[in-house]
Short mmCIF file of N, CA and C in Angstrom, two decimals:
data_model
loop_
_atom_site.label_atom_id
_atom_site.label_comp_id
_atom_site.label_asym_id
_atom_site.label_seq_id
_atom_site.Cartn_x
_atom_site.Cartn_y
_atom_site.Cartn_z
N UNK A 1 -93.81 -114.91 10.05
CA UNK A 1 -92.88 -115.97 10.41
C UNK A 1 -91.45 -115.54 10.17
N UNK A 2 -91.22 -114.91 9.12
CA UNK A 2 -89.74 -114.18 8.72
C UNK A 2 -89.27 -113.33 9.63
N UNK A 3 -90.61 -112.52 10.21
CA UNK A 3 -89.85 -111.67 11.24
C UNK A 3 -89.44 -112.38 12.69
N UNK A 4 -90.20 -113.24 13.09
CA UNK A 4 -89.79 -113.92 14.00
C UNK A 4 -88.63 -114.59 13.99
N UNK A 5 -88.34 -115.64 12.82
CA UNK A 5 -87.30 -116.20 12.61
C UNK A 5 -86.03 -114.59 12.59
N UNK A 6 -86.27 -113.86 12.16
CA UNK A 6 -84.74 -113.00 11.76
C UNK A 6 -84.97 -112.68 13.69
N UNK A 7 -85.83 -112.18 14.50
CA UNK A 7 -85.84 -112.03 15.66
C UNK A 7 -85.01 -112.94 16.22
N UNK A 8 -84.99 -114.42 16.36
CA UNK A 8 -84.81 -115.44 16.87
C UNK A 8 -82.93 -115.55 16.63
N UNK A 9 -83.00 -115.60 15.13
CA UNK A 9 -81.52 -115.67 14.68
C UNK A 9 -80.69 -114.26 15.51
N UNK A 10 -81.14 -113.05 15.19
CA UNK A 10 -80.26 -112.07 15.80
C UNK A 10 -80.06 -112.00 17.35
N UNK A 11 -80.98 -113.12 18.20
CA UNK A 11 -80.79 -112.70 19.23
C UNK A 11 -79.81 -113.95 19.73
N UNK A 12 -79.69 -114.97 18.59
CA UNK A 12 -78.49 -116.12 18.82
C UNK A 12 -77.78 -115.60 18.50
N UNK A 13 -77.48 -114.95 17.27
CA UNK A 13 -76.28 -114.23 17.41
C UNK A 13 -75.92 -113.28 18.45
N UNK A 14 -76.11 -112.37 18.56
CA UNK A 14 -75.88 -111.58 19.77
C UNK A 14 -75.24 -112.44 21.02
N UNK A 15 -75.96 -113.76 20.96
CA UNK A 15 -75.77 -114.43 22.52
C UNK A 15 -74.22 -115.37 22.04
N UNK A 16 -74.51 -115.31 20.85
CA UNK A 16 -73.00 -116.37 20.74
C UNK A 16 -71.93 -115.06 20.49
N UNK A 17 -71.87 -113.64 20.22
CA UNK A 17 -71.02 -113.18 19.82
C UNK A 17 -70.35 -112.81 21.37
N UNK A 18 -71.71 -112.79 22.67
CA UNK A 18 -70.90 -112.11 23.76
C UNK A 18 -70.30 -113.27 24.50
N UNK A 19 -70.75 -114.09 24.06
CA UNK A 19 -69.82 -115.64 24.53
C UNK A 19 -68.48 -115.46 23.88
N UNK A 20 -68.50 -115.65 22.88
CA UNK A 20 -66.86 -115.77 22.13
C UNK A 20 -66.11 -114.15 22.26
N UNK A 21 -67.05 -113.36 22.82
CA UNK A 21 -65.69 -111.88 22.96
C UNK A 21 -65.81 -112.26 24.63
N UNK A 22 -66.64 -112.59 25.13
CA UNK A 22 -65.86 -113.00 26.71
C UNK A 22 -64.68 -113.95 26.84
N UNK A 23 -65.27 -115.30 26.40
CA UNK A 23 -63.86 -116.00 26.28
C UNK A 23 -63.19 -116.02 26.15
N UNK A 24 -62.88 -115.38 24.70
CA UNK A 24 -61.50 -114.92 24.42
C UNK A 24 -60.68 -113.94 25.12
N UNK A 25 -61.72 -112.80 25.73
CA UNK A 25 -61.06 -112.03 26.30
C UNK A 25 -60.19 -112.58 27.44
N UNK A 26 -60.95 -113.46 28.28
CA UNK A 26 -60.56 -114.25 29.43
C UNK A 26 -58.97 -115.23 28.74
N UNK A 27 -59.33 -115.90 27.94
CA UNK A 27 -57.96 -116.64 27.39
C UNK A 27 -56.93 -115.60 27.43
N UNK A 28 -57.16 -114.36 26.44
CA UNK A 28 -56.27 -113.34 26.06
C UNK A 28 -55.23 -112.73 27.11
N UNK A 29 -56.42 -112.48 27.92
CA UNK A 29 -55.96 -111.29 29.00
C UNK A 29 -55.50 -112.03 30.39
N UNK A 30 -55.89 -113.16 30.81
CA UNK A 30 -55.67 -113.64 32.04
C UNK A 30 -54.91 -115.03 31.36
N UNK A 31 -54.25 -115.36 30.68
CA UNK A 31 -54.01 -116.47 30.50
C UNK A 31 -52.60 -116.58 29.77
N UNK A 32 -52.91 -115.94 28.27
CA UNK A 32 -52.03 -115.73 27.42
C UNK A 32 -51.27 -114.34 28.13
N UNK A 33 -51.93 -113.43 28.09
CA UNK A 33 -50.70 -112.17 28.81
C UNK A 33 -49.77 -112.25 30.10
N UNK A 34 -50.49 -113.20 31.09
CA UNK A 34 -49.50 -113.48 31.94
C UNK A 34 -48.44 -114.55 31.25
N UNK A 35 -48.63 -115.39 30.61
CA UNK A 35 -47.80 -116.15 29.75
C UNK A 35 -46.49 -114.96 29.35
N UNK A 36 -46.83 -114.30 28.63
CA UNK A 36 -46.50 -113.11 27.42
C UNK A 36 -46.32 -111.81 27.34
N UNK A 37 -46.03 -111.39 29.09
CA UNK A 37 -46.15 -110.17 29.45
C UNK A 37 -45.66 -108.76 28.13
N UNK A 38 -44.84 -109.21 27.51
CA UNK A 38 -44.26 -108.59 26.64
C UNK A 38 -45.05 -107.87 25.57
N UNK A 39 -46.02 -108.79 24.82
CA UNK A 39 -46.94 -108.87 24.17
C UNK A 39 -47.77 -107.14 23.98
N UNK A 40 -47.74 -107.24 22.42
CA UNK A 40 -48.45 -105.83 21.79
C UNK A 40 -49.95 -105.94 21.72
N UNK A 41 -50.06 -104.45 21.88
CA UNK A 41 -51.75 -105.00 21.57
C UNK A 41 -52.55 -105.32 20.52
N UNK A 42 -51.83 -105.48 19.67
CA UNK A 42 -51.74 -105.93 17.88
C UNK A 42 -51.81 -106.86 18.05
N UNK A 43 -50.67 -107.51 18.70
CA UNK A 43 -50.25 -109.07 19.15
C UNK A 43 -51.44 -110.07 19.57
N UNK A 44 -51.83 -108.87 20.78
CA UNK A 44 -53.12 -109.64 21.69
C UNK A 44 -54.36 -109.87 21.21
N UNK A 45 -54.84 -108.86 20.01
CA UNK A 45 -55.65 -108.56 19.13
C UNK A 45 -55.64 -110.13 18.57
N UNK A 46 -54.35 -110.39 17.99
CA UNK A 46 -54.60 -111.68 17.19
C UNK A 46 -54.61 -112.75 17.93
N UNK A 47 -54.25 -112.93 19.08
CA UNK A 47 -54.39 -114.23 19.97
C UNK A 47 -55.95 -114.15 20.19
N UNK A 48 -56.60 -113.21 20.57
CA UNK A 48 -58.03 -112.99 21.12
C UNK A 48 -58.96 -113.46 20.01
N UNK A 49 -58.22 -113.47 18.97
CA UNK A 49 -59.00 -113.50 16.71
C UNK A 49 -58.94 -115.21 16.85
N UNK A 50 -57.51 -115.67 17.10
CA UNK A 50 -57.17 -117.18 17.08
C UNK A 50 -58.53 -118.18 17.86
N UNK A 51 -57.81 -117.59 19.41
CA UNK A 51 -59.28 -117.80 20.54
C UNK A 51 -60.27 -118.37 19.93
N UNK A 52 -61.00 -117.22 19.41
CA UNK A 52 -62.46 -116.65 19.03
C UNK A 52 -62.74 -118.37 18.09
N UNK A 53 -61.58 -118.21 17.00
CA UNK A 53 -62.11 -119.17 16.08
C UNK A 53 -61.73 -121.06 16.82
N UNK A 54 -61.05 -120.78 17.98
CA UNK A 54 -60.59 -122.21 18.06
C UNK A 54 -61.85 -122.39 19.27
N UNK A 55 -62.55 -121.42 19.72
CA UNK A 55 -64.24 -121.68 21.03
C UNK A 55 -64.81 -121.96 19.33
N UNK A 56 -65.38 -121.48 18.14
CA UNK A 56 -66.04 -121.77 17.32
C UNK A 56 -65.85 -123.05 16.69
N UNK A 57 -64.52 -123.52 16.49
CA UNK A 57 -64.08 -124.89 16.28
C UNK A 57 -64.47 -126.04 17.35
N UNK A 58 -64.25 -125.69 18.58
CA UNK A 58 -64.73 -126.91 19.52
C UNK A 58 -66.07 -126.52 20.07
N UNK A 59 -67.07 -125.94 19.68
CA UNK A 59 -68.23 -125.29 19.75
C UNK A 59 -68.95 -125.96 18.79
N UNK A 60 -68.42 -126.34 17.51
CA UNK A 60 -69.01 -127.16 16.13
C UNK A 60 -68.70 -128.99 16.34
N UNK A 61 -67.42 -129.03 16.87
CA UNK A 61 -67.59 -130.51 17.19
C UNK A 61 -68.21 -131.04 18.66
N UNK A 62 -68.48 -130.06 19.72
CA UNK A 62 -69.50 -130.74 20.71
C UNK A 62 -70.76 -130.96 20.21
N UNK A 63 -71.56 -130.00 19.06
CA UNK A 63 -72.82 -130.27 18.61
C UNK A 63 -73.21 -131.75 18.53
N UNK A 64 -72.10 -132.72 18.10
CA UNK A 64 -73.11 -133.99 17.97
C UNK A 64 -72.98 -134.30 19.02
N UNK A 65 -72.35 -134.24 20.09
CA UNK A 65 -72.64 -134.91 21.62
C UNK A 65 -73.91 -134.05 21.98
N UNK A 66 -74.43 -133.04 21.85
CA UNK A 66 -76.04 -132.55 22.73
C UNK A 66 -77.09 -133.57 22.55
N UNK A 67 -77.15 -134.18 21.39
CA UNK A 67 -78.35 -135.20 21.06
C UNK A 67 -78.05 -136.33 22.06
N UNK A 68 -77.02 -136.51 22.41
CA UNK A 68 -76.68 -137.60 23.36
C UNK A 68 -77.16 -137.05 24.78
N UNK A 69 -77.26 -136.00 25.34
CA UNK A 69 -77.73 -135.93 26.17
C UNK A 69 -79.39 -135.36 26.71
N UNK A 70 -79.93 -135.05 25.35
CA UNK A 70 -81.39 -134.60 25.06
C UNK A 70 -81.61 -134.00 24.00
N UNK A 71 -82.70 -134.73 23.89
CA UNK A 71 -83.79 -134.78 22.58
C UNK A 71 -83.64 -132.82 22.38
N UNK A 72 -83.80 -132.19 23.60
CA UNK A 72 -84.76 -131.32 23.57
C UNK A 72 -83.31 -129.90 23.85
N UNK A 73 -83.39 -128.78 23.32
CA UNK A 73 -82.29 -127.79 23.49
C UNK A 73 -82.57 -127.36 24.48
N UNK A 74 -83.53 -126.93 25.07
CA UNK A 74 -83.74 -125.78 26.16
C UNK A 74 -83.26 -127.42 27.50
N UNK A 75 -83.79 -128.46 27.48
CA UNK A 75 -83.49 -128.91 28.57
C UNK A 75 -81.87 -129.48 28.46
N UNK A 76 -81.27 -129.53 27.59
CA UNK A 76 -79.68 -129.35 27.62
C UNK A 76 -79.30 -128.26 28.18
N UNK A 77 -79.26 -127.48 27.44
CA UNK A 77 -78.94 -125.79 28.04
C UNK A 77 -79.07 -126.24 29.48
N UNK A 78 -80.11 -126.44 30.03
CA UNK A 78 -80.58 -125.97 31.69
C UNK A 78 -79.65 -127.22 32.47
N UNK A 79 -79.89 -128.31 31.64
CA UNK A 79 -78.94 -129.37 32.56
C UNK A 79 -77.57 -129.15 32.32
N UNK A 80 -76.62 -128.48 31.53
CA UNK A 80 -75.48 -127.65 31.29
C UNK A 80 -75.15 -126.72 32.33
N UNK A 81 -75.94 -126.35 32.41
CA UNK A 81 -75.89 -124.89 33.36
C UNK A 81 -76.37 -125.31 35.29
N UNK A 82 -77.18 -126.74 35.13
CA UNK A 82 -77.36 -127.03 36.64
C UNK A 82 -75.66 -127.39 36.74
N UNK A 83 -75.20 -128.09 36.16
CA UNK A 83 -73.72 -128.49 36.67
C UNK A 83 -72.74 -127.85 36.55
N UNK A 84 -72.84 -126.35 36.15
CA UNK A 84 -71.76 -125.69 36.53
C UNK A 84 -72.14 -124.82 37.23
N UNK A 85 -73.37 -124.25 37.75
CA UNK A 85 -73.70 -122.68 38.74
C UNK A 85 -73.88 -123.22 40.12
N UNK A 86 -73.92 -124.90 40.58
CA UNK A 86 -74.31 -124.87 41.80
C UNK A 86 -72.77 -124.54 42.62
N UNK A 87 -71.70 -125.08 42.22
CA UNK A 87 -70.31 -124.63 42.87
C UNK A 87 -70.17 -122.72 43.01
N UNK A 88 -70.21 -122.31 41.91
CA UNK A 88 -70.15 -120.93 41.67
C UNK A 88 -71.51 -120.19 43.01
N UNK A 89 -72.38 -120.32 42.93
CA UNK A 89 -73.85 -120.16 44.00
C UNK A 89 -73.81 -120.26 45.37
N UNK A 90 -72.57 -121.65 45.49
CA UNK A 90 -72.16 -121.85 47.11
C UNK A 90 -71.43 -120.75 47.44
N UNK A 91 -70.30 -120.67 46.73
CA UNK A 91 -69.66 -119.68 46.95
C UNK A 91 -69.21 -118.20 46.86
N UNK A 92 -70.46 -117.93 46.43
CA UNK A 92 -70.92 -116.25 46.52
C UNK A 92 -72.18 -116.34 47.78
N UNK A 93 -72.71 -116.90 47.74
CA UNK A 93 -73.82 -117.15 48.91
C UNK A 93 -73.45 -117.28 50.14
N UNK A 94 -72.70 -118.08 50.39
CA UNK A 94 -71.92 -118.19 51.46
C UNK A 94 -70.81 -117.62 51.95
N UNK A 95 -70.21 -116.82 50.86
CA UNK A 95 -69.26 -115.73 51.33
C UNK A 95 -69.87 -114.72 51.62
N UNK A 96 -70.85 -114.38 50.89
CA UNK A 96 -71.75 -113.43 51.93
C UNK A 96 -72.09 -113.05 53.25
N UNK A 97 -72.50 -114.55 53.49
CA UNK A 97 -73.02 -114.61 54.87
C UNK A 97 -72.57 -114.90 56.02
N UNK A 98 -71.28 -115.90 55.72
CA UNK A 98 -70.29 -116.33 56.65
C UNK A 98 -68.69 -115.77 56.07
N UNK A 99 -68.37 -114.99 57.08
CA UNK A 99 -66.88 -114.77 56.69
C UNK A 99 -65.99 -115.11 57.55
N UNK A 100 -65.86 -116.58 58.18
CA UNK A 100 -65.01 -117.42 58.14
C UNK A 100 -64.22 -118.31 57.40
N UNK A 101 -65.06 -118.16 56.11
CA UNK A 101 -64.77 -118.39 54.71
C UNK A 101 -63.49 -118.09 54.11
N UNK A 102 -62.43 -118.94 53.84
CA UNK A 102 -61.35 -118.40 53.00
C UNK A 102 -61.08 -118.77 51.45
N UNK A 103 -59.80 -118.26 50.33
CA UNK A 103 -59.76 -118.54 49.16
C UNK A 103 -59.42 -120.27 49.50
N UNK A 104 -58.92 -120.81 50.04
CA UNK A 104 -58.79 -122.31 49.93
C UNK A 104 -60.30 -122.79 50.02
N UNK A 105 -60.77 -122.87 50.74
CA UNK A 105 -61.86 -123.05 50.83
C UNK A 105 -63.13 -122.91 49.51
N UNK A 106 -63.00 -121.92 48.84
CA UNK A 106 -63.73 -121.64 47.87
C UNK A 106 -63.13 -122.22 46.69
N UNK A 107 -61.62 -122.43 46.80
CA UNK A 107 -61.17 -123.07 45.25
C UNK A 107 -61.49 -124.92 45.50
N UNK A 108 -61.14 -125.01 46.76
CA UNK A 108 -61.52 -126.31 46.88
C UNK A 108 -63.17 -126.85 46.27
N UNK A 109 -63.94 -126.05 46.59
CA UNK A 109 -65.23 -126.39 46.48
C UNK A 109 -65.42 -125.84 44.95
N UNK A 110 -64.68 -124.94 44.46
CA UNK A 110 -65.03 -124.64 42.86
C UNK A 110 -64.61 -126.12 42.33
N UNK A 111 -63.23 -126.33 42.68
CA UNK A 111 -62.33 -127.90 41.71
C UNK A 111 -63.30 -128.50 41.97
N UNK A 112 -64.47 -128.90 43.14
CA UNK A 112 -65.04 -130.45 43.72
C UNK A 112 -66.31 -130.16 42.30
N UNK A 113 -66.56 -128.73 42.38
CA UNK A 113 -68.02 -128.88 41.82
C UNK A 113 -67.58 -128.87 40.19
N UNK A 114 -66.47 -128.09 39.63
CA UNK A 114 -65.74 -128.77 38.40
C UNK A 114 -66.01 -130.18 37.94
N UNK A 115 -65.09 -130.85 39.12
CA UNK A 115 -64.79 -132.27 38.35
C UNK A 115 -65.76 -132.92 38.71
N UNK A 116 -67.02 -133.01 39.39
CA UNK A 116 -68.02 -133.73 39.65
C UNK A 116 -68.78 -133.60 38.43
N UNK A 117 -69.11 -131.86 38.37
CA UNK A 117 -69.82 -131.13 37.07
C UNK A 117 -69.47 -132.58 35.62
N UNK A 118 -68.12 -132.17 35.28
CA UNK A 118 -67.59 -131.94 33.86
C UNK A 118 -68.31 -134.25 34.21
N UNK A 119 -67.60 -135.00 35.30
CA UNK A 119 -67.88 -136.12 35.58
C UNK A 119 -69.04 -136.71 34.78
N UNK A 120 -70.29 -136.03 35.57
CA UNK A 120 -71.42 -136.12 35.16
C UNK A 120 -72.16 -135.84 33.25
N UNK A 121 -71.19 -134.88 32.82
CA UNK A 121 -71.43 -134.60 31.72
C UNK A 121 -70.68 -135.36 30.65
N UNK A 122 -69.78 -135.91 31.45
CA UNK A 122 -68.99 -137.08 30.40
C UNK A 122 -70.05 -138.23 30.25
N UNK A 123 -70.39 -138.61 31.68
CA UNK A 123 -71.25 -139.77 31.81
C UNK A 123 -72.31 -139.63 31.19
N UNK A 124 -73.05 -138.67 30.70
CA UNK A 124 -74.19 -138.49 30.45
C UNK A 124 -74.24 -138.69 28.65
N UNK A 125 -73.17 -138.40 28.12
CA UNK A 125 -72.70 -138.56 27.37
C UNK A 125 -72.57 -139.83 26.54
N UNK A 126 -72.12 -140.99 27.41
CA UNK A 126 -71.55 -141.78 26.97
C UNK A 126 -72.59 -142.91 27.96
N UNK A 127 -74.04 -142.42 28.58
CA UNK A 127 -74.18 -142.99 29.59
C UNK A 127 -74.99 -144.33 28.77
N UNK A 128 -75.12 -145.25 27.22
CA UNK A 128 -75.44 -146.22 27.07
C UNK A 128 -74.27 -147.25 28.14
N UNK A 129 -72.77 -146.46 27.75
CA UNK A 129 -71.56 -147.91 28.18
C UNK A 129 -71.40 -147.69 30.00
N UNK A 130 -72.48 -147.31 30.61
CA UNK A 130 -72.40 -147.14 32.13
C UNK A 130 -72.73 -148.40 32.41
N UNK A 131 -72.04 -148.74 33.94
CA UNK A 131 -72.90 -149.45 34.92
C UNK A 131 -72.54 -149.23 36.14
N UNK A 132 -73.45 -149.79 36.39
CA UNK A 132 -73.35 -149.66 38.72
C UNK A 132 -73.53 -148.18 39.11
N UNK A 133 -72.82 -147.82 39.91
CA UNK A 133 -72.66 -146.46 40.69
C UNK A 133 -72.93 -145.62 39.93
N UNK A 134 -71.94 -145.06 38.86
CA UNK A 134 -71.59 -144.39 37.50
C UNK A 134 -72.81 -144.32 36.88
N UNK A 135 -73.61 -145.09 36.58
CA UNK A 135 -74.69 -145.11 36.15
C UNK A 135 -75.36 -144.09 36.60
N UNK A 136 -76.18 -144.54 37.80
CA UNK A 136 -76.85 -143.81 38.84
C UNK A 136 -76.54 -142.51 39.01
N UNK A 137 -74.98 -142.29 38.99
CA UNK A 137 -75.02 -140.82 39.02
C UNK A 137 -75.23 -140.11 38.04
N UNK A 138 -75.06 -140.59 36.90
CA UNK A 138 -75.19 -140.27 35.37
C UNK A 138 -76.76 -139.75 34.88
N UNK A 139 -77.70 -140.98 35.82
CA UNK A 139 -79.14 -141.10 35.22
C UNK A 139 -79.67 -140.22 35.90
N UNK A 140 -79.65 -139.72 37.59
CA UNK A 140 -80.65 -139.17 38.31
C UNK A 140 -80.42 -137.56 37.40
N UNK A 141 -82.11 -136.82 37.85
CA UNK A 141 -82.77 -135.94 36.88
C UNK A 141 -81.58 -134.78 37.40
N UNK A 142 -81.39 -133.55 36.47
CA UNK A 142 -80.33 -133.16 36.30
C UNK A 142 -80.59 -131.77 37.25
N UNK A 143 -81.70 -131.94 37.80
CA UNK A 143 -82.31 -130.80 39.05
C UNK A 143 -82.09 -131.43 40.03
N UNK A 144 -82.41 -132.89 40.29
CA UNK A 144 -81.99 -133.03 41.62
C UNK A 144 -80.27 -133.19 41.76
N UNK A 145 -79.26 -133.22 40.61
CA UNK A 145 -77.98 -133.54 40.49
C UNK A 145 -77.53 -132.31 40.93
N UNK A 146 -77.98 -130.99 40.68
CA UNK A 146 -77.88 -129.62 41.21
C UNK A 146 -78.12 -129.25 42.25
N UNK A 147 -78.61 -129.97 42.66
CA UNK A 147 -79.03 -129.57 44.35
C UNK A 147 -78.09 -130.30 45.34
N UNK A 148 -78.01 -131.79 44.76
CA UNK A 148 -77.09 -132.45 45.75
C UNK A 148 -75.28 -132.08 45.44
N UNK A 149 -75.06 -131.57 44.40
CA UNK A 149 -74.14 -130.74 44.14
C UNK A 149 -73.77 -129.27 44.58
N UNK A 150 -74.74 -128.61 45.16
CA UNK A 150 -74.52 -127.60 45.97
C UNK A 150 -74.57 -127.86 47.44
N UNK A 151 -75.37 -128.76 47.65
CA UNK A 151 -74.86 -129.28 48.95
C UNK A 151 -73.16 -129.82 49.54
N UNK A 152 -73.17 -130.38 48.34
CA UNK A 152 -71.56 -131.12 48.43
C UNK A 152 -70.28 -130.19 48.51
N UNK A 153 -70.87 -128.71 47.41
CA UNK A 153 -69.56 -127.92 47.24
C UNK A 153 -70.04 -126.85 48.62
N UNK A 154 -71.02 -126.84 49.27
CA UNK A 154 -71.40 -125.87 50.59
C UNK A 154 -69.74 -126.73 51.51
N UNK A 155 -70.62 -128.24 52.01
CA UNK A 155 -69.92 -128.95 52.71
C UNK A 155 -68.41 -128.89 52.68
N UNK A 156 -67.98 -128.47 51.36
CA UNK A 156 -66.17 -128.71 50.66
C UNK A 156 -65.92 -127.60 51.38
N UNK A 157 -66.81 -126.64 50.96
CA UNK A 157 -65.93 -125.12 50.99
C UNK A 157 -66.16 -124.65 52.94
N UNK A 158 -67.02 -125.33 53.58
CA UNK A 158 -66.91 -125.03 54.54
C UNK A 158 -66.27 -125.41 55.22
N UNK A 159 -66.13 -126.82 55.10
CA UNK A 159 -65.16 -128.31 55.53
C UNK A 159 -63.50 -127.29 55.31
N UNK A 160 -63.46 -127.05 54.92
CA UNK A 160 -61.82 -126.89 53.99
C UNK A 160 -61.21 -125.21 54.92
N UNK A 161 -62.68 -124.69 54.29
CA UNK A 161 -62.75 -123.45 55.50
C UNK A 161 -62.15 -123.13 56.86
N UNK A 162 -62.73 -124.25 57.70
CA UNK A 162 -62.73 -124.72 59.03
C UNK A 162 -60.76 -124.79 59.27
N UNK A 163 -60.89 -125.84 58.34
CA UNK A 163 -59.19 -126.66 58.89
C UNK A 163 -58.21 -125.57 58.24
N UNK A 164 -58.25 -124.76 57.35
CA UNK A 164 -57.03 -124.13 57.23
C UNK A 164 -57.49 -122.72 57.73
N UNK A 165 -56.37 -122.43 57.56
CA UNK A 165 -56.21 -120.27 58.45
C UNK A 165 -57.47 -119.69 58.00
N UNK A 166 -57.65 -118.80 59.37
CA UNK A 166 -58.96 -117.98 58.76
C UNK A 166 -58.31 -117.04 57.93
N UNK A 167 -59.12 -116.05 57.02
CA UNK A 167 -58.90 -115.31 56.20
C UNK A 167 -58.13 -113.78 56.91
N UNK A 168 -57.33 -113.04 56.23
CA UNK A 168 -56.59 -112.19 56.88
C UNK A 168 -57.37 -110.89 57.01
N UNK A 169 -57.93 -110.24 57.59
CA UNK A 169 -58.84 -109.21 57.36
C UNK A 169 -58.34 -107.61 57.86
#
């Protein structure tokens, strides 16, 4: 049982350490350095250290909101992850295949599947003080919310596609 458990723990760690050196890197390097062009790599070192601990700080106070949205970890995780990969999915899939496709088009449909995403996860959240519409979108199962969400950000990014300039090639 010890070995399993130390198995189990090292491989959360591992998974939370390449989370918090991605993020940060992403804050660091695309965020803060264009901010800060100036900036040492000593400098950046410690913004990327700051980062690290302020994803671990709001990483410790979302924990009590997961129970609000399931009993169960693995089906959080997966309903987490249906509402943010179906925007991202449209638009590698479909840039693939159709290149009438432009960047408006794809940011449009990233923002739609964003704020629908993050929408849903507020609601889900907080979904005892729902009613009407809000509700409904809040309650239906979090597979079919992924599907009709990639439909929606297909429709954005193609819709959006269409009406402005094709892409410059």
């Amino acid at each position: 049982k010890g070995l399993v458990i130390a198995g189990l723990l090292a491989a959360l760690m591992s998974s939370l350490s390449s989370v918090f050196n991605s993020c940060s890197t992403i804050f660091t390097l695309d965020i803060y350095k264009k901010i800060k062009p100036e900036s040492t790599e000593k400098h950046l070192v410690l913004v990327g250290r700051i980062a690290t601990v302020g994803l671990v700080f709001f990483g410790l106070l979302w924990v009590q909101f997961i129970d609000n949205i399931s009993d169960q970890l693995f089906k959080y995780l997966q309903s987490v992850q249906a509402y943010i990969s179906p925007p991202i999915a449209a638009v590698f899939l479909l840039g693939i295949f159709f290149k009438r496709l432009n960047s408006k088009g794809a940011m449009a449909s990233m923002v739609t599947g964003f704020v629908l995403g993050i929408a849903r996860l507020i609601g889900e959240v907080n979904k005892t003080d729902l009613q009407g519409a809000f509700f409904y979108f809040c309650d239906i199962n979090f597979l079919h919310f992924a599907i009709f969400l990639f439909v929606i950000c297909v429709a954005v990014l193609i819709l959006v596609s269409l009406l402005t300039n094709s892409p410059d090639y």
